[in-house]
Amino acid sequence: MHEINWLPFWLTIKLASITTFLLLLIGILLSYYLAYNRHKINTIIEALLSLPLVLPPTVLGFYLLILFNKQGLIGTLWYKIFNKQLVFHFEGLVVASVIYSLPMMVHPLTAGFRSVPKNLIEASFTLGKSRLETLIRVILPNMKASILTGIVLSFAHTVGEFGVAVMVGGNIEGETRVVSIAIYSAVESMDYKTAHIYALILFFMSFLTLLALYFLNKKWKPYDKA
Amino acid sequence: MFKIYLFSILLLFGLHSFCRAELIRVYAAADLQYALKEIADLYQREHPEDKVELIFGSSGKGAAQIKAGAPYHLFFSADMKYAEELYKEGYLVTKPKPYAVGRIVVWVRKDSGLDPSKFPQILLEAKKIAIANWEHAPYGRAAKEVLQNYEVFDRVKDKLVLGENVSQAASFVYSGAAEVGIIPLSHAISENMKKVGTYFLIPENKHSPIVQGYGITEAGKNLKGVKKFYEFVLSPKAREILKKYGFMVPGEK
Amino acid sequence: MIRLKIKKRLFGPQGEFLLDVEFETKQAEFLVIFGPSGSGKTTLLRIIAGLEKPDEGFIEVDGKIWYDSKKKINLPPQKRDVGFVFQDYALFPNMNVFENIAYGMKKKDKHKVIELLRLAKMEALKDRRPDTLSGGQKQRVALLRAIAREPKLLLLDEPLSSLDRDIATFLREEIKAFQRRYQIPTLMVSHNIEDAIRLADKILKIENGKIIASGSPREVLFSKNPSSGFILKGILLEKVFRGTDYLLSIAIGTDIVEITASKEVGETLNSGDWVQISGKFFATVREFR
């Protein structure tokens, strides 16, 4: 009988978890800067950050491939530091996913930072608390819904990516063959059964995550507004 | 929240490390989809300590990925050209050896009502014709030559649907999206496709011979398993499998 | 002790104007910065707290320089050691009452928080979230939070302006009591004359960014020349129509008196108006508190 290979799922969940975790750190820093600083350059940064939303993933994938390969700027640097290739490796996929899903984290977080009343932050400052402590104890707890939105959207977006993954990662089992690529491969090799099973699981997984998001968002709204 | 996150990531890393056995990573032209899978299964039965991982795609794409640093240990091209090019530039460490010669067929679904033996007229009747992209798939190149030799290329070129590789082209006809496909014989006689379709073998003299070559890459050069599998492909047992899927093997007629 | 001299360009509803202020205060004094809205009072308070930067000048508190444009010193709010009470309280919605008060303490002291809560008769509310409190309760939490860290300077920005009059009157006394008890030098911004009269040791009257008068409430708010005869000047705080006549609450000196006035007279008056009570009138005067 037909055996289902779960490796692509593990890989996808691993990729999405690591990507989301990194994005959370990067997103908090970037969004904090964007929300509380007004420079002319911010407009340019925000436009750049939104690029992955409108660019065809293959365009992004193409440029990342060029940057990441052995001769590429980032690829060479990475090779020097870690003695490892970036393209066609899991790490490369992580870096590409972080870039690809960046707007999914930065947009909700920036909105979240802006929704926290300024005088809460000033109150914390006058109570002797540093920027960092204010961030952790006052700002972040009062934008839980935005953080959750960012996490869920980044995770889902990473799970769903294909174009970038296929360009930068190729299709290597256990390394870069994520579910979306596995579905494509299965269809290509006329293995519709596997494709069906993967696709259905992905469908319900996405639906349930979004359901949970909407549910929690409703529940947390009052605190975010206060 | 953070703690759960970290924990699950650690867990995933932990699980992942279990999955890595002695690994032979093979990039192969898509026409080998079925034959090489069977060869790899047989090999793994004989060498349970090794794991053969197969990645299929067009030969051109594979060559490009190897140049970009893809960690493949063996490269099976659908022609000699890509393999030799890689060898010349130092990406392959063994001189490319031919392992099979492929044939192409005209394939239709049984329920399409078309008769593949009426070739090339059938092409004029079809609305869409699936072939692999000749830019980077040797079988696509052969298919194009066939169309040119029958002097129908210009008349049908607007109907052509190009697959990235032969598997994709085959899946276009298999799913009914295209009525006619010019695909490798090895696909046509796979169980999947045999059940639902019929084919016509295109005479050998209508295209230049599809001699397929392979070699070990830079990344695979010092791995024992890779060397073993490399040799296994030319063993009598493996050759039988290749023949079963319609390939001719070097040194036999 | 505070020594302050600052200048800053501001943009008010009537266009650009210059905030140009200089003053000194004595130990543990309660200073009310009094003036109409848009006169730069709140900005002055925010500058002292370090939340805004003046264009030039200096601020010195207890011999320590907080800001000096010439010496390029500008301590951040965290280093200034103030207790700031915001107009809309700015309580942290993610913390309960106890946590809000304890948040800014230099040395975490559970007993101190409980003691403060007890003094304000709010012990029962210690586990409540801010969004479940009334305006007056929030105000008290904000005040306790500022006091709990034992600041060098307490800054109050219109703390009573959004409360009902009864609650405001009550809290005004409480603020005074806390200020006396802990002997904290206090600066309060207000446009409410009751605040000025009841709380201030000293008043700075500001208009359009300039100090136009300073001194004791009596000196600043009321005429310096004693009037001959029986004329009392006061400010109408409230009028209540009682069917046939009005009951007027009038602030005279540091007292509030209630007198009746005929319907015709009462109708012409609005709260905040200056009124004269002449001896010719027959007035029932009784003590308010």
Coordinates of N, CA and C in Angstrom, one line a residue, chain B residues 8-120:
Chain B
S8 N 9.5 23.9 21.2 CA 9.1 23.2 20.0 C 10.1 23.2 19.0
I9 N 10.9 24.3 18.9 CA 11.9 24.4 17.9 C 13.0 23.4 18.3
L10 N 13.4 23.3 19.5 CA 14.4 22.4 20.0 C 13.9 20.9 19.7
L11 N 12.7 20.7 19.9 CA 12.1 19.4 19.7 C 12.2 19.0 18.2
L12 N 11.9 20.0 17.4 CA 12.0 19.7 15.9 C 13.4 19.4 15.5
F13 N 14.3 20.2 16.0 CA 15.7 19.9 15.7 C 16.1 18.5 16.1
G14 N 15.7 18.2 17.3 CA 16.0 16.9 17.8 C 15.5 15.8 16.9
L15 N 14.2 15.9 16.5 CA 13.6 14.9 15.7 C 14.3 14.8 14.3
H16 N 14.7 16.0 13.9 CA 15.3 16.1 12.5 C 16.6 15.3 12.5
S17 N 17.4 15.3 13.5 CA 18.7 14.7 13.4 C 18.5 13.2 13.3
F18 N 17.4 12.7 13.8 CA 17.2 11.2 13.7 C 17.0 10.8 12.2
C19 N 16.5 11.7 11.4 CA 16.2 11.4 10.1 C 17.4 11.2 9.2
R20 N 18.5 11.6 9.7 CA 19.7 11.6 8.8 C 20.5 10.3 8.9
A21 N 20.3 9.5 7.9 CA 21.2 8.3 7.8 C 22.3 8.6 6.8
E22 N 23.0 7.6 6.4 CA 24.0 7.7 5.3 C 23.2 8.1 4.0
L23 N 23.5 9.2 3.5 CA 22.6 9.8 2.5 C 23.3 9.9 1.1
I24 N 22.6 9.4 0.1 CA 23.1 9.6 -1.3 C 22.0 10.4 -2.0
R25 N 22.4 11.6 -2.3 CA 21.4 12.5 -2.9 C 21.6 12.6 -4.4
V26 N 20.6 12.2 -5.1 CA 20.7 12.1 -6.5 C 19.8 13.1 -7.2
Y27 N 20.3 13.8 -8.2 CA 19.5 14.6 -9.1 C 19.4 13.9 -10.4
A28 N 18.2 13.6 -10.8 CA 18.0 12.9 -12.1 C 17.0 13.5 -13.0
A29 N 17.3 13.3 -14.3 CA 16.4 13.8 -15.3 C 15.0 13.1 -15.1
A30 N 14.0 13.9 -15.4 CA 12.6 13.4 -15.0 C 12.2 12.1 -15.7
D31 N 12.8 11.8 -16.9 CA 12.4 10.6 -17.6 C 12.8 9.3 -16.7
L32 N 13.7 9.5 -15.8 CA 14.1 8.4 -14.9 C 13.2 8.2 -13.7
Q33 N 12.1 9.0 -13.6 CA 11.2 9.0 -12.5 C 10.9 7.6 -12.0
Y34 N 10.5 6.7 -12.9 CA 10.1 5.3 -12.5 C 11.3 4.4 -12.4
A35 N 12.1 4.4 -13.4 CA 13.2 3.4 -13.5 C 14.2 3.6 -12.3
L36 N 14.6 4.8 -12.1 CA 15.6 5.1 -11.1 C 15.1 4.8 -9.7
K37 N 13.8 5.0 -9.5 CA 13.1 4.8 -8.2 C 13.2 3.3 -7.9
E38 N 13.0 2.5 -9.0 CA 13.0 1.0 -8.7 C 14.5 0.6 -8.5
I39 N 15.4 1.2 -9.2 CA 16.8 0.9 -9.0 C 17.3 1.2 -7.6
A40 N 16.8 2.4 -7.2 CA 17.2 2.9 -5.8 C 16.6 2.0 -4.7
D41 N 15.3 1.6 -5.0 CA 14.7 0.6 -4.0 C 15.5 -0.6 -3.9
L42 N 15.9 -1.2 -5.0 CA 16.6 -2.4 -5.0 C 18.0 -2.2 -4.3
Y43 N 18.6 -1.1 -4.6 CA 19.9 -0.8 -4.0 C 19.8 -0.7 -2.5
Q44 N 18.7 -0.1 -2.0 CA 18.6 0.1 -0.6 C 18.3 -1.2 0.1
R45 N 17.6 -2.1 -0.6 CA 17.4 -3.4 -0.1 C 18.7 -4.2 0.1
E46 N 19.6 -3.9 -0.8 CA 20.9 -4.6 -0.7 C 21.8 -3.9 0.3
H47 N 21.6 -2.6 0.4 CA 22.5 -1.8 1.3 C 21.6 -1.0 2.2
P48 N 21.1 -1.7 3.3 CA 20.2 -1.0 4.2 C 20.8 0.2 4.9
E49 N 22.1 0.2 5.0 CA 22.8 1.3 5.7 C 22.7 2.6 4.9
D50 N 22.4 2.6 3.6 CA 22.4 3.8 2.8 C 21.0 4.2 2.6
K51 N 20.8 5.5 2.3 CA 19.5 6.0 1.9 C 19.7 6.8 0.7
V52 N 18.9 6.4 -0.4 CA 19.1 7.2 -1.6 C 17.9 8.1 -1.7
E53 N 18.2 9.4 -1.9 CA 17.2 10.4 -2.1 C 17.2 10.9 -3.5
L54 N 16.0 10.8 -4.1 CA 15.9 11.2 -5.5 C 15.2 12.5 -5.7
I55 N 15.8 13.4 -6.5 CA 15.2 14.6 -6.9 C 15.1 14.6 -8.4
F56 N 13.9 14.8 -8.9 CA 13.7 14.8 -10.4 C 13.4 16.1 -10.9
G57 N 13.9 16.4 -12.1 CA 13.6 17.7 -12.8 C 14.2 17.7 -14.1
S58 N 14.2 18.8 -14.8 CA 14.8 18.8 -16.1 C 16.4 18.8 -15.9
S59 N 17.0 18.3 -16.9 CA 18.5 18.2 -16.9 C 19.1 19.6 -16.7
G60 N 18.5 20.5 -17.5 CA 19.1 21.9 -17.5 C 19.0 22.5 -16.1
K61 N 17.8 22.3 -15.5 CA 17.6 22.9 -14.2 C 18.6 22.3 -13.2
G62 N 18.8 21.0 -13.3 CA 19.7 20.3 -12.4 C 21.1 20.8 -12.5
A63 N 21.5 21.0 -13.8 CA 22.9 21.5 -14.1 C 23.0 22.9 -13.5
A64 N 22.0 23.7 -13.7 CA 22.1 25.1 -13.2 C 22.2 25.1 -11.6
Q65 N 21.4 24.2 -11.0 CA 21.4 24.1 -9.5 C 22.7 23.7 -9.0
I66 N 23.3 22.7 -9.7 CA 24.7 22.2 -9.3 C 25.7 23.3 -9.4
K67 N 25.6 24.1 -10.5 CA 26.5 25.2 -10.6 C 26.3 26.2 -9.5
A68 N 25.0 26.4 -9.0 CA 24.7 27.3 -8.0 C 25.1 26.8 -6.6
G69 N 25.5 25.5 -6.6 CA 25.9 25.0 -5.3 C 25.0 24.0 -4.6
A70 N 24.1 23.4 -5.4 CA 23.1 22.4 -4.8 C 23.9 21.2 -4.3
P71 N 23.5 20.7 -3.2 CA 24.3 19.6 -2.6 C 23.9 18.2 -3.1
Y72 N 23.9 18.0 -4.4 CA 23.6 16.7 -5.0 C 24.9 15.9 -5.1
H73 N 24.8 14.6 -4.9 CA 26.0 13.8 -5.0 C 26.2 13.2 -6.4
L74 N 25.1 12.9 -7.0 CA 25.1 12.3 -8.3 C 24.2 13.0 -9.3
F75 N 24.6 13.1 -10.5 CA 23.8 13.8 -11.5 C 23.5 12.9 -12.7
F76 N 22.3 12.6 -12.9 CA 21.9 11.8 -14.1 C 21.2 12.8 -15.1
S77 N 21.9 13.0 -16.2 CA 21.4 13.9 -17.2 C 20.5 13.1 -18.2
A78 N 19.7 13.7 -19.0 CA 19.0 13.0 -20.0 C 19.7 13.2 -21.3
D79 N 20.9 13.8 -21.3 CA 21.7 13.8 -22.5 C 23.2 13.7 -22.0
M80 N 24.1 13.8 -23.0 CA 25.5 13.9 -22.6 C 26.0 15.3 -22.4
K81 N 25.3 16.2 -23.1 CA 25.8 17.6 -23.1 C 25.9 18.3 -21.7
Y82 N 24.8 18.2 -21.0 CA 24.8 18.9 -19.7 C 25.9 18.3 -18.7
A83 N 26.0 16.9 -18.8 CA 27.0 16.2 -18.0 C 28.4 16.7 -18.3
E84 N 28.6 16.7 -19.7 CA 30.0 17.1 -20.1 C 30.3 18.5 -19.7
E85 N 29.3 19.4 -19.9 CA 29.5 20.8 -19.5 C 29.9 20.9 -18.1
L86 N 29.2 20.2 -17.2 CA 29.5 20.2 -15.8 C 30.9 19.7 -15.5
Y87 N 31.2 18.6 -16.2 CA 32.5 18.0 -16.0 C 33.7 18.9 -16.4
K88 N 33.5 19.6 -17.6 CA 34.5 20.5 -18.1 C 34.7 21.7 -17.1
E89 N 33.6 22.1 -16.4 CA 33.8 23.2 -15.5 C 34.1 22.8 -14.1
G90 N 34.3 21.5 -13.9 CA 34.8 21.0 -12.6 C 33.7 20.7 -11.6
Y91 N 32.4 20.7 -12.0 CA 31.4 20.4 -11.1 C 31.2 18.9 -10.9
L92 N 31.5 18.2 -12.0 CA 31.5 16.7 -11.9 C 32.9 16.2 -11.8
V93 N 33.2 15.2 -11.0 CA 34.5 14.8 -10.8 C 34.8 13.5 -11.6
T94 N 33.8 12.8 -12.1 CA 34.0 11.7 -13.0 C 33.6 12.0 -14.4
K95 N 34.4 11.5 -15.4 CA 34.0 11.8 -16.8 C 32.7 11.2 -17.0
P96 N 31.7 11.9 -17.6 CA 30.4 11.4 -17.8 C 30.3 10.1 -18.6
K97 N 29.6 9.2 -18.1 CA 29.4 7.9 -18.7 C 28.0 7.7 -19.2
P98 N 27.8 7.2 -20.4 CA 26.4 6.9 -20.7 C 25.9 5.7 -20.0
Y99 N 24.6 5.8 -19.5 CA 24.0 4.7 -18.8 C 22.7 4.2 -19.5
A100 N 22.2 5.0 -20.4 CA 20.9 4.5 -21.0 C 20.7 5.4 -22.3
V101 N 19.9 4.8 -23.2 CA 19.5 5.6 -24.4 C 18.0 5.6 -24.4
G102 N 17.4 6.8 -24.5 CA 16.0 6.8 -24.3 C 15.2 6.9 -25.6
R103 N 13.9 6.6 -25.6 CA 13.1 6.8 -26.8 C 11.9 7.6 -26.4
I104 N 11.3 8.2 -27.4 CA 10.1 9.0 -27.1 C 8.9 8.5 -27.9
V105 N 7.7 8.8 -27.3 CA 6.4 8.3 -27.8 C 5.4 9.4 -27.9
V106 N 4.4 9.1 -28.7 CA 3.2 10.0 -28.7 C 2.2 9.3 -27.9
W107 N 1.7 10.0 -26.9 CA 0.8 9.4 -25.9 C -0.6 10.1 -25.9
V108 N -1.6 9.3 -25.8 CA -3.0 9.9 -25.6 C -3.7 9.1 -24.6
R109 N -4.7 9.7 -23.9 CA -5.6 9.0 -23.0 C -6.5 8.1 -23.9
K110 N -6.8 6.9 -23.4 CA -7.7 6.1 -24.1 C -9.1 6.7 -24.4
D111 N -9.5 7.5 -23.4 CA -10.9 8.1 -23.5 C -10.9 9.3 -24.3
S112 N -9.8 9.7 -24.9 CA -9.8 10.9 -25.8 C -10.3 10.6 -27.2
G113 N -10.3 9.3 -27.6 CA -10.8 8.9 -28.9 C -9.8 9.2 -30.0
L114 N -8.6 9.6 -29.6 CA -7.6 9.8 -30.6 C -6.7 8.6 -30.8
D115 N -6.2 8.4 -32.0 CA -5.4 7.2 -32.3 C -3.9 7.7 -32.5
P116 N -3.1 7.3 -31.6 CA -1.7 7.8 -31.7 C -0.9 7.3 -32.9
S117 N -1.3 6.2 -33.4 CA -0.6 5.7 -34.6 C -0.8 6.6 -35.8
K118 N -1.8 7.4 -35.8 CA -2.0 8.3 -36.9 C -1.1 9.5 -36.7
F119 N 0.1 9.3 -36.6 CA 1.1 10.4 -36.4 C 1.7 10.8 -37.7
P120 N 1.9 12.0 -38.0 CA 1.7 13.2 -37.2 C 0.3 13.8 -37.4

